[in-house]
Tab-separated table of C-alpha atoms and ligand atoms in Angstrom:
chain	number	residue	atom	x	y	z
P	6	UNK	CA	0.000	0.000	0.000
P	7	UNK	CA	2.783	2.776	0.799
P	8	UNK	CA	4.234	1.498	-2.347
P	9	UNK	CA	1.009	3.033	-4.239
P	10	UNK	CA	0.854	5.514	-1.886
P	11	UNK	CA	4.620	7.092	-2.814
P	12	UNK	CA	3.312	6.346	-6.604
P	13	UNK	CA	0.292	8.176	-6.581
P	14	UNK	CA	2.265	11.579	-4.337
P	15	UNK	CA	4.925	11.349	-7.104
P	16	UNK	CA	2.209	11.184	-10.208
P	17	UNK	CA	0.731	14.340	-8.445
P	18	UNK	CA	3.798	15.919	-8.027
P	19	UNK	CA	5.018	14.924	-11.854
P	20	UNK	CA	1.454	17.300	-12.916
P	21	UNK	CA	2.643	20.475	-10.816
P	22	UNK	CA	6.050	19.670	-12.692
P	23	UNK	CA	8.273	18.328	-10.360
P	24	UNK	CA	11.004	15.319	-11.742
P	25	UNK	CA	12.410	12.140	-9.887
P	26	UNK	CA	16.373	12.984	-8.786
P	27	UNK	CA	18.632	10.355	-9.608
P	28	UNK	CA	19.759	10.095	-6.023
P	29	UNK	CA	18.805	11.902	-2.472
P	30	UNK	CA	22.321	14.617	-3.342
P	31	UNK	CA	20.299	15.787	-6.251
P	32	UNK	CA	17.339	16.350	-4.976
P	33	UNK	CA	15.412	19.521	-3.673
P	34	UNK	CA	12.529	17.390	-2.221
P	35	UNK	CA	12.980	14.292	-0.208
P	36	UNK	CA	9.797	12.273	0.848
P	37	UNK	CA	9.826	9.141	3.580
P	38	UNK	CA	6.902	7.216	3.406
P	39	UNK	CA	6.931	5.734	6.681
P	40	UNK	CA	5.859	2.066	8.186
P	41	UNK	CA	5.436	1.601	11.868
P	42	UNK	CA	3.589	-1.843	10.922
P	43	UNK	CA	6.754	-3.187	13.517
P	44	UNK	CA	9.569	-1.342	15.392
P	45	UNK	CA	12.192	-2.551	12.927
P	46	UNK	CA	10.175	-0.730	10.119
P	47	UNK	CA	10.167	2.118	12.403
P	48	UNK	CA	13.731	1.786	13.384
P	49	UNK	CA	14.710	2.088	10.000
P	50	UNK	CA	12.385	4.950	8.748
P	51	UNK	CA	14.237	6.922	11.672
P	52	UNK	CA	17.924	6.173	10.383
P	53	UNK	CA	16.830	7.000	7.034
P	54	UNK	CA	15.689	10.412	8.065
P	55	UNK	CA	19.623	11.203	9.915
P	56	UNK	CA	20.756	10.398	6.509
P	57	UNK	CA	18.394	13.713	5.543
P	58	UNK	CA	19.368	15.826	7.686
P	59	UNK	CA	23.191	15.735	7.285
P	60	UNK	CA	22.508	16.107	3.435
P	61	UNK	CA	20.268	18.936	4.483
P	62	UNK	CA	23.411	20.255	6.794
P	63	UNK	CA	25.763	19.405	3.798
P	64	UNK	CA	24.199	21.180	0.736
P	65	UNK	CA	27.672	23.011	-0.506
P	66	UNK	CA	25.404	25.732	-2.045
P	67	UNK	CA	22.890	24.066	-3.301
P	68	UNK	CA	19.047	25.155	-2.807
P	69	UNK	CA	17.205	24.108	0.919
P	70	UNK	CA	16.511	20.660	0.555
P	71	UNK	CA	12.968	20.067	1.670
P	72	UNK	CA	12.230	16.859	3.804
P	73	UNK	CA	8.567	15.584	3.646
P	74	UNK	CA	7.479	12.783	5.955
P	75	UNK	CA	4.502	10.880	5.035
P	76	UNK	CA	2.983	7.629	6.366
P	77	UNK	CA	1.905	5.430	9.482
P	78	UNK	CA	4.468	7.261	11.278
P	79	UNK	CA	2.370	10.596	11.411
P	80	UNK	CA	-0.742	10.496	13.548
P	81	UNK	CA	-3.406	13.501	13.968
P	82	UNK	CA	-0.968	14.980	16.863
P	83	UNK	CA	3.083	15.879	15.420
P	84	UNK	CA	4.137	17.652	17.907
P	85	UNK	CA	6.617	14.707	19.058
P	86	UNK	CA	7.323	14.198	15.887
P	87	UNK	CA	8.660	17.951	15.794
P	88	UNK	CA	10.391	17.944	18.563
P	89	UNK	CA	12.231	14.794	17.761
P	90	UNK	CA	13.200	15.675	14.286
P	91	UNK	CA	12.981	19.388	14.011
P	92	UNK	CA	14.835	19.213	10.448
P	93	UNK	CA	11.475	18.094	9.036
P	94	UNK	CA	9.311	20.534	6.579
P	95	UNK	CA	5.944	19.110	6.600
P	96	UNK	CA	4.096	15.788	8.261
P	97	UNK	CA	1.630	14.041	6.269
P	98	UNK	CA	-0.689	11.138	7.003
P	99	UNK	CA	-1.311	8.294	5.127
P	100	UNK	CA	-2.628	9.489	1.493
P	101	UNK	CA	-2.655	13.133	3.200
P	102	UNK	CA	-0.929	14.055	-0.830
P	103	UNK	CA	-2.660	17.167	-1.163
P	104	UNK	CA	-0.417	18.239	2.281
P	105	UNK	CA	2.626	17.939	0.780
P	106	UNK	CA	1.236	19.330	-2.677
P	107	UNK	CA	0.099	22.566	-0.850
P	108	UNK	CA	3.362	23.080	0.915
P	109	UNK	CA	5.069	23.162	-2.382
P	110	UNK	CA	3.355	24.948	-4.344
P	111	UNK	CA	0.598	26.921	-1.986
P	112	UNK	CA	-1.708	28.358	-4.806
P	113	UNK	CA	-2.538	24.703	-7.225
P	114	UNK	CA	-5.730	23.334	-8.122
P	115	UNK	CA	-6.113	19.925	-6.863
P	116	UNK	CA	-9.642	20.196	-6.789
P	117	UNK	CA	-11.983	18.620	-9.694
P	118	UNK	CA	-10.399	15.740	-11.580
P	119	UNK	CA	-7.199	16.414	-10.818
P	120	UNK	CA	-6.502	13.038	-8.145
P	121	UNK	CA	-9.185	11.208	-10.110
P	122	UNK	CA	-6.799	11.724	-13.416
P	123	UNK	CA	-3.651	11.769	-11.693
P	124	UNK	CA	-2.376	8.211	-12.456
P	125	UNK	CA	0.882	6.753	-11.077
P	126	UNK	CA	3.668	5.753	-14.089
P	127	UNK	CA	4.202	2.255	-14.465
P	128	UNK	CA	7.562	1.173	-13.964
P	129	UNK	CA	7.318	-2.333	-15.211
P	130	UNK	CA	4.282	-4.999	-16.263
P	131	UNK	CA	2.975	-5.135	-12.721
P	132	UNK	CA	0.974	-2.750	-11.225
P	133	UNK	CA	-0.754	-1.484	-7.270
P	134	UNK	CA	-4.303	-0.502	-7.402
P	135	UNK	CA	-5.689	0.543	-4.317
P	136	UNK	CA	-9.065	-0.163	-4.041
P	137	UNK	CA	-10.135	0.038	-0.280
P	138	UNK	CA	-8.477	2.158	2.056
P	139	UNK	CA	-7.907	1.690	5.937
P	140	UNK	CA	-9.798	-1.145	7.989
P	141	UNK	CA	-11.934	-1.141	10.579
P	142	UNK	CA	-11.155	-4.736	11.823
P	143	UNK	CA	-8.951	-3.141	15.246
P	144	UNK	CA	-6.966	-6.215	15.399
P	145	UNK	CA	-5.570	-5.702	19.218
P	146	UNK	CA	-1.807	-4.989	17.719
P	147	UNK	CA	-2.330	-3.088	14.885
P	148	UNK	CA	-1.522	0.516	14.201
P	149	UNK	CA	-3.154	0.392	10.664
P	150	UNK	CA	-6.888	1.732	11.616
P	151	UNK	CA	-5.318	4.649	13.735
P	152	UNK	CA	-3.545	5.851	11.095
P	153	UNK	CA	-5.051	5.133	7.769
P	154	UNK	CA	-8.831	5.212	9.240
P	155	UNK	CA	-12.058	3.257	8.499
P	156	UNK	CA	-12.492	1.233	5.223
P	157	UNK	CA	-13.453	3.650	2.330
P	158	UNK	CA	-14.193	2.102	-1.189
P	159	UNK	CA	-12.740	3.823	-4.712
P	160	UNK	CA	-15.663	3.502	-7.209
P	161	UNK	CA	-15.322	0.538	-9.644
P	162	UNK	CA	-15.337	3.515	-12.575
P	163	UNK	CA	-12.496	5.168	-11.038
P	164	UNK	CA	-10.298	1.979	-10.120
P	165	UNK	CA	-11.413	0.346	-14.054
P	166	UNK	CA	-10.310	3.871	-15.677
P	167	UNK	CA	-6.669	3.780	-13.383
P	168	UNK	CA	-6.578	0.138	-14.500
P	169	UNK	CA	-6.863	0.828	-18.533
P	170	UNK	CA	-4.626	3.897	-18.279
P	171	UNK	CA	-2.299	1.236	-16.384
P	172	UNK	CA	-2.708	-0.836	-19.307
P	173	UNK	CA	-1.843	1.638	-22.290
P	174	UNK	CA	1.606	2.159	-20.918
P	175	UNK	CA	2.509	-1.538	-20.566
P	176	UNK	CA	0.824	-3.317	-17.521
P	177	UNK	CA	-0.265	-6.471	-17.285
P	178	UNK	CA	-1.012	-7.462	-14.402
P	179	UNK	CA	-2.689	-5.637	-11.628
P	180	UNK	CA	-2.960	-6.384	-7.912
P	181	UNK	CA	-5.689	-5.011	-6.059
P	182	UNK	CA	-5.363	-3.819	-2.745
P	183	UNK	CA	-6.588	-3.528	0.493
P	184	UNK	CA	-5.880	-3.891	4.199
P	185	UNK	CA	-8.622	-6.664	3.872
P	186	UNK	CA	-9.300	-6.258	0.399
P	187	UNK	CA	-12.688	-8.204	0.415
P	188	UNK	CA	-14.083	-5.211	2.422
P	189	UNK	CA	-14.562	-3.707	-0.827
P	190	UNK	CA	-17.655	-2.275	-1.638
P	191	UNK	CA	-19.258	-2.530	1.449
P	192	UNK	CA	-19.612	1.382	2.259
P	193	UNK	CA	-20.454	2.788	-1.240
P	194	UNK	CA	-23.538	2.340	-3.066
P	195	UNK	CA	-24.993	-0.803	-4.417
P	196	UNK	CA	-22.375	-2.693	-2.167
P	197	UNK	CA	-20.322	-4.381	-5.214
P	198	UNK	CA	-17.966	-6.844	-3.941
P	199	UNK	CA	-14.634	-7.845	-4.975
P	200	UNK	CA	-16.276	-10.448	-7.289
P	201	UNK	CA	-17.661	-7.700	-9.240
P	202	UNK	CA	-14.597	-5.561	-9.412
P	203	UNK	CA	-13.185	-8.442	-10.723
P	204	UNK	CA	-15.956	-8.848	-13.902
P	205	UNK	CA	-15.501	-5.185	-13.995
P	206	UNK	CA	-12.335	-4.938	-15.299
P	207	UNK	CA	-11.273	-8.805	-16.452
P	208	UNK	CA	-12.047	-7.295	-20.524
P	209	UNK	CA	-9.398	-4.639	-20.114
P	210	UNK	CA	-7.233	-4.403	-23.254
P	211	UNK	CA	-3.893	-5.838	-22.466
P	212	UNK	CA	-4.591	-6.880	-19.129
P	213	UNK	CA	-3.137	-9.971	-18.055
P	214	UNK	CA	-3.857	-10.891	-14.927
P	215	UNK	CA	-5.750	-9.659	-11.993
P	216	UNK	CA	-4.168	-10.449	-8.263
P	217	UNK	CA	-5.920	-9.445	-4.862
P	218	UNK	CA	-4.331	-8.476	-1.567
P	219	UNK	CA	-4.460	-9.076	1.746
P	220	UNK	CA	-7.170	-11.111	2.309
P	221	UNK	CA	-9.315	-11.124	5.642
P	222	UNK	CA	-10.652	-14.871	6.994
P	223	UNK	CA	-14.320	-13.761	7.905
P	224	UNK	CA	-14.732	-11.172	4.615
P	225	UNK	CA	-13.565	-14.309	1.630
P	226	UNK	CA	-16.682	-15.029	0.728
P	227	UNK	CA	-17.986	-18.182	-1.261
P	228	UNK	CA	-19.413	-15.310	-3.844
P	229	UNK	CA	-15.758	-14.119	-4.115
P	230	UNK	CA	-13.891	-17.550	-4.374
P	231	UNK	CA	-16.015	-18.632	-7.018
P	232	UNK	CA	-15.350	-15.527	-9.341
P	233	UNK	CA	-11.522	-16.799	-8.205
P	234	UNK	CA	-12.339	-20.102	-10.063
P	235	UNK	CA	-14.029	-19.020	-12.618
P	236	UNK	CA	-12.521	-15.847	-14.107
P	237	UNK	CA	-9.784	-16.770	-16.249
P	238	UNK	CA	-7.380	-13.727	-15.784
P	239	UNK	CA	-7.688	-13.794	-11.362
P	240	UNK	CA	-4.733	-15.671	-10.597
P	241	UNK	CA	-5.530	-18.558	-8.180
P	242	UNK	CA	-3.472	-16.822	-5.530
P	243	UNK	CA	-4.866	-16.193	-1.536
P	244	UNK	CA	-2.678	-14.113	1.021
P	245	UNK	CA	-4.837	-15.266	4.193
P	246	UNK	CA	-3.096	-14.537	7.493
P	247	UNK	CA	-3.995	-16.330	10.113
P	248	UNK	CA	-1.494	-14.779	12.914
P	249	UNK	CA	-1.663	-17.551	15.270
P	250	UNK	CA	-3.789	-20.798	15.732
P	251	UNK	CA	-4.956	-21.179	19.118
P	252	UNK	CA	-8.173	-19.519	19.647
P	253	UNK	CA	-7.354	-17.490	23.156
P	254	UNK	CA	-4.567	-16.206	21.215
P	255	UNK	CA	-6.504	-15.133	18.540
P	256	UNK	CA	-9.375	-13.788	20.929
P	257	UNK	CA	-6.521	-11.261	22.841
P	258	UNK	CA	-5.151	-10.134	19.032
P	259	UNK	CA	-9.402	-9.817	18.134
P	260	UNK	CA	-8.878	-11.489	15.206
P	261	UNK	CA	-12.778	-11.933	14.724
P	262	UNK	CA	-12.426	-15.641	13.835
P	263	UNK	CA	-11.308	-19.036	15.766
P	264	UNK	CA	-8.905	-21.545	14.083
P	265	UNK	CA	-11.849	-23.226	12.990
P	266	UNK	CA	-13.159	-20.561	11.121
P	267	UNK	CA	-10.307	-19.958	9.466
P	268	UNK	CA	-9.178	-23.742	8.342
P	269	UNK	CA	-12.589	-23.812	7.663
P	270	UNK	CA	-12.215	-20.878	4.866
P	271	UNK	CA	-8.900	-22.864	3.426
P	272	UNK	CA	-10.317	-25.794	3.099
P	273	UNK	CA	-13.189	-24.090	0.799
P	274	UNK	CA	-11.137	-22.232	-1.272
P	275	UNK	CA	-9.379	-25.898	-2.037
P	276	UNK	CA	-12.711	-27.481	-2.274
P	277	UNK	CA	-13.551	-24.505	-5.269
P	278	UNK	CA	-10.252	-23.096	-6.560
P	279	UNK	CA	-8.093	-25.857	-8.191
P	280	UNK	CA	-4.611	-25.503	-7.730
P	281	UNK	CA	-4.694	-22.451	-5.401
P	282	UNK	CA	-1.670	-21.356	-3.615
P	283	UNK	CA	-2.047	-19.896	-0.055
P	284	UNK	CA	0.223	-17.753	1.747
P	285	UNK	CA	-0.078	-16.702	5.586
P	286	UNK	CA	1.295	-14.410	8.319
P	287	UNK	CA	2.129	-15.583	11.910
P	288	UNK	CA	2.967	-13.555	14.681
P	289	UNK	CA	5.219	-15.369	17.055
P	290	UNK	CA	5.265	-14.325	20.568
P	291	UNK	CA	2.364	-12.271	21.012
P	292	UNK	CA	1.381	-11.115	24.274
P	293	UNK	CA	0.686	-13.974	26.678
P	294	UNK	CA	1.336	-16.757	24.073
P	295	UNK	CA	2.496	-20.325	25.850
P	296	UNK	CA	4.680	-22.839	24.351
P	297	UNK	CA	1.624	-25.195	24.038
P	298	UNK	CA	-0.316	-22.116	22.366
P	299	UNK	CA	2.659	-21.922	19.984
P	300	UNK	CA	2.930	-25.410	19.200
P	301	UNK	CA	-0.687	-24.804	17.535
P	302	UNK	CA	0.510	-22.585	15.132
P	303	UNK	CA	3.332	-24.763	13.706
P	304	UNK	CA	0.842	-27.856	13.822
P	305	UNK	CA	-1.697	-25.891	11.754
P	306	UNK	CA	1.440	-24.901	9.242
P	307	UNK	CA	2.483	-28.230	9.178
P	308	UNK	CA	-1.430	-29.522	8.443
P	309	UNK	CA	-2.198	-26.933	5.924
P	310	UNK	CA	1.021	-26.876	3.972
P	311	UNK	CA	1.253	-23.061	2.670
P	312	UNK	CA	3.538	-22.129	-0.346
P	313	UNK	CA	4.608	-19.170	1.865
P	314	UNK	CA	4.561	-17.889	5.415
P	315	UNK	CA	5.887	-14.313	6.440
P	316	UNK	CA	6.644	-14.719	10.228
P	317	UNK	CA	7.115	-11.973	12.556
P	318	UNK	CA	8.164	-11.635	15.910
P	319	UNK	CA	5.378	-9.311	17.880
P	320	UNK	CA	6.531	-6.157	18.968
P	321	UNK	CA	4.154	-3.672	20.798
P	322	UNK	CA	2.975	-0.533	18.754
P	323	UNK	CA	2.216	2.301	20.830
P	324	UNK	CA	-1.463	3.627	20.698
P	325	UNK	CA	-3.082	-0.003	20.137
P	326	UNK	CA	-5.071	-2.392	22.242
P	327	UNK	CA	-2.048	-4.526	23.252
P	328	UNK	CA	0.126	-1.644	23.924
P	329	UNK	CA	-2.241	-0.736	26.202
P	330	UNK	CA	-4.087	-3.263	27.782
P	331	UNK	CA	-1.926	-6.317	27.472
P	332	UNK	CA	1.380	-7.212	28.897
P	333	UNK	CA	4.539	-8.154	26.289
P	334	UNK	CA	5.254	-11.099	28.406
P	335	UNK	CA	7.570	-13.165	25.916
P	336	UNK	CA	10.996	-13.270	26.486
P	337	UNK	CA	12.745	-11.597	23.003
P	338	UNK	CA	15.074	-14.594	22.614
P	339	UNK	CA	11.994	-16.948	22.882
P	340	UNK	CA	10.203	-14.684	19.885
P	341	UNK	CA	13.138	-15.171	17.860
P	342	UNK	CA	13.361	-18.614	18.707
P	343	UNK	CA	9.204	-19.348	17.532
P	344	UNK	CA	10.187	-16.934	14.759
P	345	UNK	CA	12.975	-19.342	13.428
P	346	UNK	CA	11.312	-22.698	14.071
P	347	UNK	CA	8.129	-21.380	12.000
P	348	UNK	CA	10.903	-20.529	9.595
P	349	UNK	CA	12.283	-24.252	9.194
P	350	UNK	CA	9.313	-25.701	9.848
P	351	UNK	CA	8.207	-23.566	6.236
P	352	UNK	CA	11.260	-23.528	4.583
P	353	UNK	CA	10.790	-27.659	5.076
P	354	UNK	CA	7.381	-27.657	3.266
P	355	UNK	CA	7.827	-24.943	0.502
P	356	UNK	CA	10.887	-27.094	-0.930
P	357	UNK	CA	8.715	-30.434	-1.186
P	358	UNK	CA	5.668	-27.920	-2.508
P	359	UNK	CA	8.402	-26.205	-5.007
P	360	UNK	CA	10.382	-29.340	-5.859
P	361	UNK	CA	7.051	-30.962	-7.006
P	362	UNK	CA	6.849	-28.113	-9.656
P	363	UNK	CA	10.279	-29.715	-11.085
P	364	UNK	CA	8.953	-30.972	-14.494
P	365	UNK	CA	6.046	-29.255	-15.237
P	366	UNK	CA	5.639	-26.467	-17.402
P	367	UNK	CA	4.329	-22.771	-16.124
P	368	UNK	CA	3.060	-19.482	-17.264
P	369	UNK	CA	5.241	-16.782	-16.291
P	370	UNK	CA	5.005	-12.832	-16.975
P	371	UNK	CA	7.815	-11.631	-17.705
P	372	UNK	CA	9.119	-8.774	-15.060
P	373	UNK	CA	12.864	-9.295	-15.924
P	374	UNK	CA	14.368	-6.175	-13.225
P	375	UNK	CA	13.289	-6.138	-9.464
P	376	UNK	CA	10.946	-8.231	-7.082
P	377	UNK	CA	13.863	-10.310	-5.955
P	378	UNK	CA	16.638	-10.070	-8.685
P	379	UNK	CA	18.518	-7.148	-8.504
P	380	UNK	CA	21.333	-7.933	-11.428
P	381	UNK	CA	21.251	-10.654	-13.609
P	382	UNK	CA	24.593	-11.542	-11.842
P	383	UNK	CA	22.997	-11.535	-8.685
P	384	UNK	CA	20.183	-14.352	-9.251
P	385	UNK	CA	19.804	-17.261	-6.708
P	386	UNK	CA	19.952	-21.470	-7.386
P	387	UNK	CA	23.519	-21.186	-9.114
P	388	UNK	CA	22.404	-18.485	-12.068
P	389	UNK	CA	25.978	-16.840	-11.980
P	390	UNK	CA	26.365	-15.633	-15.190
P	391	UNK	CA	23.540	-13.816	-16.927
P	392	UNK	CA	25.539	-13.783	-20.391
P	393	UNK	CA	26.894	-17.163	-20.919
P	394	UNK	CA	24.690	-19.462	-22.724
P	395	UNK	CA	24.749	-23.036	-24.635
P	396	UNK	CA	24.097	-21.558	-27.773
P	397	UNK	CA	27.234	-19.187	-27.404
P	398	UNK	CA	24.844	-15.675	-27.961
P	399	UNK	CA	23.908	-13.152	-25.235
P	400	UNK	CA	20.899	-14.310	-23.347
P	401	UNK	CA	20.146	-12.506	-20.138
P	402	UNK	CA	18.517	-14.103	-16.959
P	403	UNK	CA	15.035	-13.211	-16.830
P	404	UNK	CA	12.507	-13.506	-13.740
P	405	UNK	CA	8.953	-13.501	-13.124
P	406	UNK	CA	6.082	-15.057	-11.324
P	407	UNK	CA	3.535	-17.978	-12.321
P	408	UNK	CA	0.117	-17.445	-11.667
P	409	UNK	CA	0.424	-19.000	-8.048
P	410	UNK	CA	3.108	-16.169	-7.490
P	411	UNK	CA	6.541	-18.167	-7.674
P	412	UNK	CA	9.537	-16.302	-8.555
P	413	UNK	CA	11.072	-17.709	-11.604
P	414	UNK	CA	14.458	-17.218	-13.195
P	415	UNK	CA	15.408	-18.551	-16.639
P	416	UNK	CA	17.775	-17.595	-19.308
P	417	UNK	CA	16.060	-16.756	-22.513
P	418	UNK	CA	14.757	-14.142	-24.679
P	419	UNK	CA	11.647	-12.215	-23.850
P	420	UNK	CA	10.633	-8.893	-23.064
P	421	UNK	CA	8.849	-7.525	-19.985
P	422	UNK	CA	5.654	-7.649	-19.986
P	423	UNK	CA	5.599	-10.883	-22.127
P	424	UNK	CA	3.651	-13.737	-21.298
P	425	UNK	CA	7.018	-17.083	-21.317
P	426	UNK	CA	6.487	-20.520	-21.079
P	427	UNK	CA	8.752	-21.994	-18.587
P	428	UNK	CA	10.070	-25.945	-18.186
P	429	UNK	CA	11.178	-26.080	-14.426
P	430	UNK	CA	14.391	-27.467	-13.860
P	431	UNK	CA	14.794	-26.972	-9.938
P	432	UNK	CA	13.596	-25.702	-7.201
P	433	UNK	CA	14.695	-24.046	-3.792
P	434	UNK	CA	12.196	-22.838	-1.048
P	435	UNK	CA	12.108	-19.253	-2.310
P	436	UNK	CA	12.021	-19.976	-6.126
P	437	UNK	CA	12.265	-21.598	-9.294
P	438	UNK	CA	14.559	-21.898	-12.010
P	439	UNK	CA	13.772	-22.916	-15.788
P	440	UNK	CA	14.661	-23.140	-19.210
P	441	UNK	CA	12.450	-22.138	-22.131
P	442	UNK	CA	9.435	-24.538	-22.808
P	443	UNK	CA	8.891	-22.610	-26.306
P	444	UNK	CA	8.859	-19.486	-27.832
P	445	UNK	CA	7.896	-16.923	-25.560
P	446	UNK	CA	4.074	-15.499	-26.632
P	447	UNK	CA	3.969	-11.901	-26.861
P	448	UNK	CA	1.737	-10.347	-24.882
I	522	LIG	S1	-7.269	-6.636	9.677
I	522	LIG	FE1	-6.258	-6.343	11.651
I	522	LIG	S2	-4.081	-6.613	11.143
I	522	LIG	FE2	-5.110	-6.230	9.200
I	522	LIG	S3	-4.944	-3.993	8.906
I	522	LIG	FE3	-6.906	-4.392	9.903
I	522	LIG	S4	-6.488	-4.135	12.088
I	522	LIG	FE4	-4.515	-4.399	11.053
């Protein structure tokens, strides 16, 4: 979501004529969009902000560089904020653009069609559109509500016209987003749900693939997974966190659903969906979580076999439920321990779910730079040299993702934004690598 969010600011700012800086020396205008979604993510947002102000301190006769701060860091009070970094120029809240904007440039027109025109610039095949903002779930450790506020649904005209701009310059493949993205609908008019923002914009010229994220236990309706199944371009795909699978646990986080529920939910999406892939989060060590409580969780991962799990160790957000109300009773060495036995228990099952793939033949889109492989010389499973080839011409490692969201990395010929058949050749926990099945298809 911030990643849409910094998109969407620097679309808006592109329109009152501002350009991207190669790097933070050049610039005049520096903008942190902040996460506070854990301490590390705050930890780091902090750091990253000393790094402004001695370029600010060091400008060798250059202009004022301006430092914006934008994000779940900034909550309706700053004055904290102000007083611990005083080099900052203006505080903006989640999506608060139009802050920033005005700061800048005091006398623009933003009013009108000006944000419902202002579309972000692709910078590859794959695409974020936000289509619900903020949640009103309150999950007892979660900062998200406070600072991005209740659930409020973008039309499907205005998310179906951002969509076909996306896919006149180049996208193909769109992931819809949301804190729980199959709130959508429910608070504007005519309640469409996800299933019909889905119909809505499967016919767009050029458009690939539709993916939806995060998904919410209790909101995944039947309606919903059906469309899943039946809708050729909606990638078979579910992000369902679960956090933790003992259901007093889950009552102190207010998850809204017991383990039941959820496993429940899984097991119906198999039922419906063929081949689906499911991902999870897990928070290990939340407040008052026993060993026994614990060993739920990893005997619910082991059961249900995910492709992926992102585990984090809890860590108390100031301003929530648990900050307040509950006591962060679990050792830090025992988090990281739970953290890194989910971790092999996972890494465990995604190499016999990945080395089952060895064989078969997948779909991948094309995304060649970025989402995992920085340089071609720097791609995992032994891909050392993004140049050399049987054949004795250049062919550069490519990656991409199948429609159940695997990284792949091949050597062949294709652009971005092409559609490649793949022939897997092996497979590590975190990815695949291939050869060319056939000509690539062009999208
Ligand atoms: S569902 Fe819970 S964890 Fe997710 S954003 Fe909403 S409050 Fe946070």
């Amino acid at each position: 979501m911030n990643e849409a969010d910094s998109e969407k600011l620097a679309a808006g700012l592109a329109r009152l004529g501002w350009r991207e800086a190669a790097k933070p020396e050049d610039a005049d205008l520096a903008v942190v969009n902040t996460c506070v979604v854990r301490q590390k993510a705050e930890d780091r947002a902090a750091a990253y902000l000393g790094r402004l102000r001695r370029l600010k301190e060091e400008r060798n006769g250059r202009g004022p560089l301006q430092i914006a701060v934008m994000g779940c860091l900034v909550g309706p009070r700053t004055d904290d904020l102000r007083a611990r970094f005083p080099y900052v120029d203006v505080w903006a809240r989640p999506q608060a653009f139009e802050v920033i904007l005005r700061h800048l440039v005091p006398d623009s027109d933003l009013g009108g069609e000006f944000w419902p025109e202002t579309f972000p610039e692709p910078k590859g095949p794959t695409a974020f559109v936000p289509v619900v903002h903020g949640c009103n779930k309150f999950c007892t450790y979660c900062i998200v509500p406070y600072r991005r506020g209740r659930e409020r649904s973008r039309t499907i005209d205005e998310i179906a016209r951002e969509v076909t701009a996306h896919c006149a310059r180049g996208v193909r493949e769109v992931t819809l987003l949301g804190q729980t993205v199959e709130a959508y609908g429910k608070d504007i008019a005519g309640r469409p749900d996800l299933a019909d923002l889905f119909a809505a914009i499967h016919e767009t010229p050029n458009l690939q693939r539709i993916r939806f994220l995060t998904s919410y236990p209790r909101d995944m309706t039947e309606r919903i997974i059906r469309a899943v199944a039946e809708l050729p371009k909606v990638c078979e795909h579910f992000n369902i966190p679960v956090q933790a699978a003992d259901n007093e646990v889950l009552a102190r986080m207010r998850r809204g659903y017991t383990i039941e529920e959820y496993v429940e939910c899984v097991q119906r999406i198999r039922d419906i969906v063929s081949g689906a892939s499911l991902s999870t989060d897990v928070i290990a060590g939340f407040c008052g979580e026993t060993e026994a409580q614990f060993q739920r969780t990893l005997d619910l991962l082991a059961g249900l076999r995910f492709d992926k799990v992102h585990v984090a160790a809890y860590s108390p957000r100031p301003g929530t439920i648990a900050w307040r109300h509950l006591e962060d009773d679990v050792p830090r060495e025992e988090k990281m321990r739970r953290l890194h036995a989910v971790e092999a228990l996972q890494e465990r099952i995604a190499t016999e779910i990945n080395e089952a793939l060895v064989g078969t033949t997948q779909e991948v889109l094309v995304e060649n730079e970025g989402r995992g492989l920085k340089t071609p010389t720097q791609a995992p499973d032994g891909v050392t040299d993004g140049r050399s080839t049987s054949s004795g011409g250049p062919q550069p490692v490519l990656s991409g993702r199948t429609r159940a969201n695997k990284l792949v990395h091949w050597q062949g010929e294709a652009a971005p934004g092409e559609m490649a058949r793949v022939r897997i050749t092996r497979a590590s926990p975190w990815s695949l690598r291939g050869e060319p099945a056939e000509a690539s298809v062009p999208a």
